[in-house]
PDB file of C-alpha atoms in Angstrom:
ATOM      1  CA  MET A   1      86.875 104.180 155.757  1.00  0.00           C
ATOM      2  CA  GLN A   2      84.112 105.310 153.430  1.00  0.00           C
ATOM      3  CA  SER A   3      83.260 103.261 150.351  1.00  0.00           C
ATOM      4  CA  ASN A   4      84.663 105.812 147.908  1.00  0.00           C
ATOM      5  CA  ASP A   5      87.900 106.044 149.931  1.00  0.00           C
ATOM      6  CA  ALA A   6      88.233 102.210 149.759  1.00  0.00           C
ATOM      7  CA  ARG A   7      87.439 102.265 146.108  1.00  0.00           C
ATOM      8  CA  MET A   8      90.161 104.911 145.559  1.00  0.00           C
ATOM      9  CA  LEU A   9      92.653 102.802 147.475  1.00  0.00           C
ATOM     10  CA  LEU A  10      91.715  99.693 145.487  1.00  0.00           C
ATOM     11  CA  HIS A  11      91.982 101.535 142.115  1.00  0.00           C
ATOM     12  CA  CYS A  12      95.443 102.612 143.080  1.00  0.00           C
ATOM     13  CA  ALA A  13      96.816  99.480 144.697  1.00  0.00           C
ATOM     14  CA  VAL A  14      95.705  96.979 141.958  1.00  0.00           C
ATOM     15  CA  PRO A  15      97.599  98.639 139.097  1.00  0.00           C
ATOM     16  CA  THR A  16     100.692  99.174 141.319  1.00  0.00           C
ATOM     17  CA  ALA A  17     100.585  95.507 142.234  1.00  0.00           C
ATOM     18  CA  VAL A  18     100.234  94.440 138.585  1.00  0.00           C
ATOM     19  CA  ALA A  19     103.229  96.720 137.810  1.00  0.00           C
ATOM     20  CA  GLY A  20     105.164  95.089 140.578  1.00  0.00           C
ATOM     21  CA  VAL A  21     104.423  91.616 139.240  1.00  0.00           C
ATOM     22  CA  VAL A  22     105.461  92.691 135.752  1.00  0.00           C
ATOM     23  CA  ALA A  23     108.648  94.243 137.124  1.00  0.00           C
ATOM     24  CA  ALA A  24     109.357  91.116 139.117  1.00  0.00           C
ATOM     25  CA  ALA A  25     108.903  88.946 135.989  1.00  0.00           C
ATOM     26  CA  ILE A  26     111.177  91.136 133.928  1.00  0.00           C
ATOM     27  CA  SER A  27     113.735  91.296 136.669  1.00  0.00           C
ATOM     28  CA  ALA A  28     113.686  87.586 137.156  1.00  0.00           C
ATOM     29  CA  VAL A  29     114.601  87.158 133.493  1.00  0.00           C
ATOM     30  CA  PHE A  30     117.398  89.728 133.492  1.00  0.00           C
ATOM     31  CA  ALA A  31     118.708  89.708 137.069  1.00  0.00           C
ATOM     32  CA  ALA A  32     117.654  86.238 138.277  1.00  0.00           C
ATOM     33  CA  GLY A  33     116.163  85.558 141.620  1.00  0.00           C
ATOM     34  CA  LYS A  34     117.670  88.545 143.467  1.00  0.00           C
ATOM     35  CA  GLY A  35     116.245  90.895 140.803  1.00  0.00           C
ATOM     36  CA  ALA A  36     112.722  89.399 141.265  1.00  0.00           C
ATOM     37  CA  ILE A  37     113.012  89.785 145.016  1.00  0.00           C
ATOM     38  CA  GLY A  38     114.196  93.359 144.652  1.00  0.00           C
ATOM     39  CA  ALA A  39     111.360  94.261 142.344  1.00  0.00           C
ATOM     40  CA  ALA A  40     108.757  92.648 144.585  1.00  0.00           C
ATOM     41  CA  ALA A  41     110.170  94.462 147.622  1.00  0.00           C
ATOM     42  CA  GLY A  42     110.084  97.744 145.774  1.00  0.00           C
ATOM     43  CA  ALA A  43     106.467  97.358 144.726  1.00  0.00           C
ATOM     44  CA  LEU A  44     105.481  96.296 148.274  1.00  0.00           C
ATOM     45  CA  VAL A  45     107.214  99.337 149.770  1.00  0.00           C
ATOM     46  CA  VAL A  46     105.328 101.696 147.385  1.00  0.00           C
ATOM     47  CA  ILE A  47     102.033 100.042 148.119  1.00  0.00           C
ATOM     48  CA  LEU A  48     102.566 100.245 151.863  1.00  0.00           C
ATOM     49  CA  PHE A  49     103.850 103.820 151.840  1.00  0.00           C
ATOM     50  CA  MET A  50     101.240 105.180 149.457  1.00  0.00           C
ATOM     51  CA  GLY A  51      98.355 103.184 150.909  1.00  0.00           C
ATOM     52  CA  LEU A  52      99.211 104.342 154.354  1.00  0.00           C
ATOM     53  CA  GLY A  53      99.351 107.902 153.014  1.00  0.00           C
ATOM     54  CA  VAL A  54      95.843 107.696 151.468  1.00  0.00           C
ATOM     55  CA  TYR A  55      94.492 106.319 154.739  1.00  0.00           C
ATOM     56  CA  VAL A  56      96.096 109.122 156.773  1.00  0.00           C
ATOM     57  CA  LEU A  57      94.914 111.790 154.380  1.00  0.00           C
ATOM     58  CA  GLN A  58      91.345 110.554 154.478  1.00  0.00           C
ATOM     59  CA  ARG A  59      91.421 110.590 158.285  1.00  0.00           C
ATOM     60  CA  VAL A  60      92.727 114.152 158.339  1.00  0.00           C
ATOM     61  CA  ALA A  61      90.116 115.184 155.742  1.00  0.00           C
ATOM     62  CA  ARG A  62      87.362 113.873 158.025  1.00  0.00           C
ATOM     63  CA  SER A  63      88.694 115.435 161.181  1.00  0.00           C
ATOM     64  CA  PHE A  64      90.297 118.699 159.912  1.00  0.00           C
ATOM     65  CA  PRO A  65      88.899 119.541 156.449  1.00  0.00           C
ATOM     66  CA  HIS A  66      90.544 122.966 156.530  1.00  0.00           C
ATOM     67  CA  LEU A  67      93.974 121.330 156.618  1.00  0.00           C
ATOM     68  CA  PHE A  68      93.343 118.878 153.828  1.00  0.00           C
ATOM     69  CA  GLN A  69      95.346 120.624 151.081  1.00  0.00           C
ATOM     70  CA  ALA A  70      98.343 121.426 153.206  1.00  0.00           C
ATOM     71  CA  MET A  71      98.390 117.982 154.694  1.00  0.00           C
ATOM     72  CA  GLY A  72      98.262 116.478 151.270  1.00  0.00           C
ATOM     73  CA  LEU A  73     101.297 118.433 150.090  1.00  0.00           C
ATOM     74  CA  LEU A  74     103.133 117.599 153.364  1.00  0.00           C
ATOM     75  CA  LEU A  75     102.198 113.964 153.074  1.00  0.00           C
ATOM     76  CA  TYR A  76     103.400 113.518 149.472  1.00  0.00           C
ATOM     77  CA  THR A  77     106.670 115.344 150.302  1.00  0.00           C
ATOM     78  CA  THR A  78     107.147 113.104 153.350  1.00  0.00           C
ATOM     79  CA  GLN A  79     106.456 109.962 151.250  1.00  0.00           C
ATOM     80  CA  ILE A  80     108.968 110.871 148.620  1.00  0.00           C
ATOM     81  CA  LEU A  81     111.585 111.671 151.258  1.00  0.00           C
ATOM     82  CA  LEU A  82     110.900 108.350 153.009  1.00  0.00           C
ATOM     83  CA  LEU A  83     111.276 106.534 149.775  1.00  0.00           C
ATOM     84  CA  PHE A  84     114.624 108.237 149.286  1.00  0.00           C
ATOM     85  CA  VAL A  85     115.598 107.148 152.836  1.00  0.00           C
ATOM     86  CA  VAL A  86     114.652 103.558 151.987  1.00  0.00           C
ATOM     87  CA  LEU A  87     116.866 103.732 148.869  1.00  0.00           C
ATOM     88  CA  VAL A  88     119.780 105.013 150.919  1.00  0.00           C
ATOM     89  CA  VAL A  89     119.253 102.374 153.661  1.00  0.00           C
ATOM     90  CA  PHE A  90     119.217  99.511 151.167  1.00  0.00           C
ATOM     91  CA  ARG A  91     121.907 100.913 148.936  1.00  0.00           C
ATOM     92  CA  ASP A  92     124.564  98.342 149.867  1.00  0.00           C
ATOM     93  CA  THR A  93     122.354  95.348 150.690  1.00  0.00           C
ATOM     94  CA  THR A  94     123.010  91.844 149.344  1.00  0.00           C
ATOM     95  CA  LEU A  95     119.473  90.614 150.002  1.00  0.00           C
ATOM     96  CA  PHE A  96     118.291  91.659 146.570  1.00  0.00           C
ATOM     97  CA  ASP A  97     119.367  93.504 143.432  1.00  0.00           C
ATOM     98  CA  THR A  98     119.341  97.149 144.400  1.00  0.00           C
ATOM     99  CA  SER A  99     119.043  98.495 140.871  1.00  0.00           C
ATOM    100  CA  THR A 100     115.820  96.557 140.214  1.00  0.00           C
ATOM    101  CA  PHE A 101     114.574  97.622 143.636  1.00  0.00           C
ATOM    102  CA  ALA A 102     115.283 101.345 142.823  1.00  0.00           C
ATOM    103  CA  PHE A 103     113.696 101.138 139.333  1.00  0.00           C
ATOM    104  CA  THR A 104     110.649  99.297 140.619  1.00  0.00           C
ATOM    105  CA  LEU A 105     110.246 101.888 143.354  1.00  0.00           C
ATOM    106  CA  LEU A 106     110.296 104.584 140.742  1.00  0.00           C
ATOM    107  CA  GLY A 107     107.963 102.861 138.294  1.00  0.00           C
ATOM    108  CA  ALA A 108     105.498 101.735 140.961  1.00  0.00           C
ATOM    109  CA  THR A 109     105.414 105.268 142.363  1.00  0.00           C
ATOM    110  CA  VAL A 110     104.596 106.662 138.961  1.00  0.00           C
ATOM    111  CA  VAL A 111     101.924 104.024 138.401  1.00  0.00           C
ATOM    112  CA  TRP A 112     100.406 104.757 141.824  1.00  0.00           C
ATOM    113  CA  VAL A 113     100.226 108.542 141.231  1.00  0.00           C
ATOM    114  CA  ALA A 114      98.763 108.079 137.729  1.00  0.00           C
ATOM    115  CA  ALA A 115      96.235 105.565 138.986  1.00  0.00           C
ATOM    116  CA  GLN A 116      95.313 107.917 141.813  1.00  0.00           C
ATOM    117  CA  GLY A 117      94.858 110.750 139.383  1.00  0.00           C
ATOM    118  CA  ARG A 118      92.637 108.568 137.146  1.00  0.00           C
ATOM    119  CA  ALA A 119      90.649 107.233 140.092  1.00  0.00           C
ATOM    120  CA  HIS A 120      90.029 110.806 141.345  1.00  0.00           C
ATOM    121  CA  LEU A 121      88.897 111.926 137.899  1.00  0.00           C
ATOM    122  CA  LYS A 122      86.498 108.996 137.586  1.00  0.00           C
ATOM    123  CA  ALA A 123      85.141 109.390 141.109  1.00  0.00           C
ATOM    124  CA  LYS A 124      81.813 111.064 141.474  1.00  0.00           C
ATOM    125  CA  ILE A 125      82.354 112.864 144.717  1.00  0.00           C
ATOM    126  CA  MET A 126      79.946 115.673 145.576  1.00  0.00           C
ATOM    127  CA  TYR A 127      81.633 118.860 146.638  1.00  0.00           C
ATOM    128  CA  VAL A 128      78.444 120.420 147.865  1.00  0.00           C
ATOM    129  CA  GLU A 129      76.112 118.827 150.315  1.00  0.00           C
ATOM    130  CA  PRO A 130      72.560 118.728 148.991  1.00  0.00           C
ATOM    131  CA  THR A 131      70.007 120.572 151.117  1.00  0.00           C
ATOM    132  CA  SER A 132      66.291 120.138 151.435  1.00  0.00           C
ATOM    133  CA  GLY A 133      63.879 122.866 150.307  1.00  0.00           C
ATOM    134  CA  SER A 134      63.785 124.418 153.831  1.00  0.00           C
ATOM    135  CA  GLY A 135      67.484 125.056 153.911  1.00  0.00           C
ATOM    136  CA  GLU A 136      68.308 122.105 156.234  1.00  0.00           C
ATOM    137  CA  LYS A 137      70.632 119.276 155.259  1.00  0.00           C
ATOM    138  CA  ALA A 138      68.853 116.428 153.502  1.00  0.00           C
ATOM    139  CA  SER A 139      68.649 113.292 155.620  1.00  0.00           C
ATOM    140  CA  ALA A 140      69.721 109.969 154.294  1.00  0.00           C
ATOM    141  CA  THR A 141      66.764 107.640 153.712  1.00  0.00           C
TER     142      THR A 141
END
């Protein structure tokens, strides 16, 4: 993973984890221990799904740059559908409070997407490879 990819992942995961901690604290106050467990599980699911998505997307971008945009759209659609499947699977569980789980999933997903957008806007990624004066690619020194 390139350094800018790792930086992007870090700038998305940290705010999402902070949002998960805040959600767990609020859920612990209003829904006791099961609420805190549900909020922590929701944030963890989002970090795992979205982090894996960023990793897969970066691998595809390196291998097949012409498929990057289509793969990104497919990946985000798949992630949202998988999050829906997780909600359906854990709908009737007694391991944790399902409403805090669902709201934390929603909130953490929004935080991840917003942080990813901010990180992308702040990243200084060249979209054109610099060339030397003779028309060849510049070598790294």
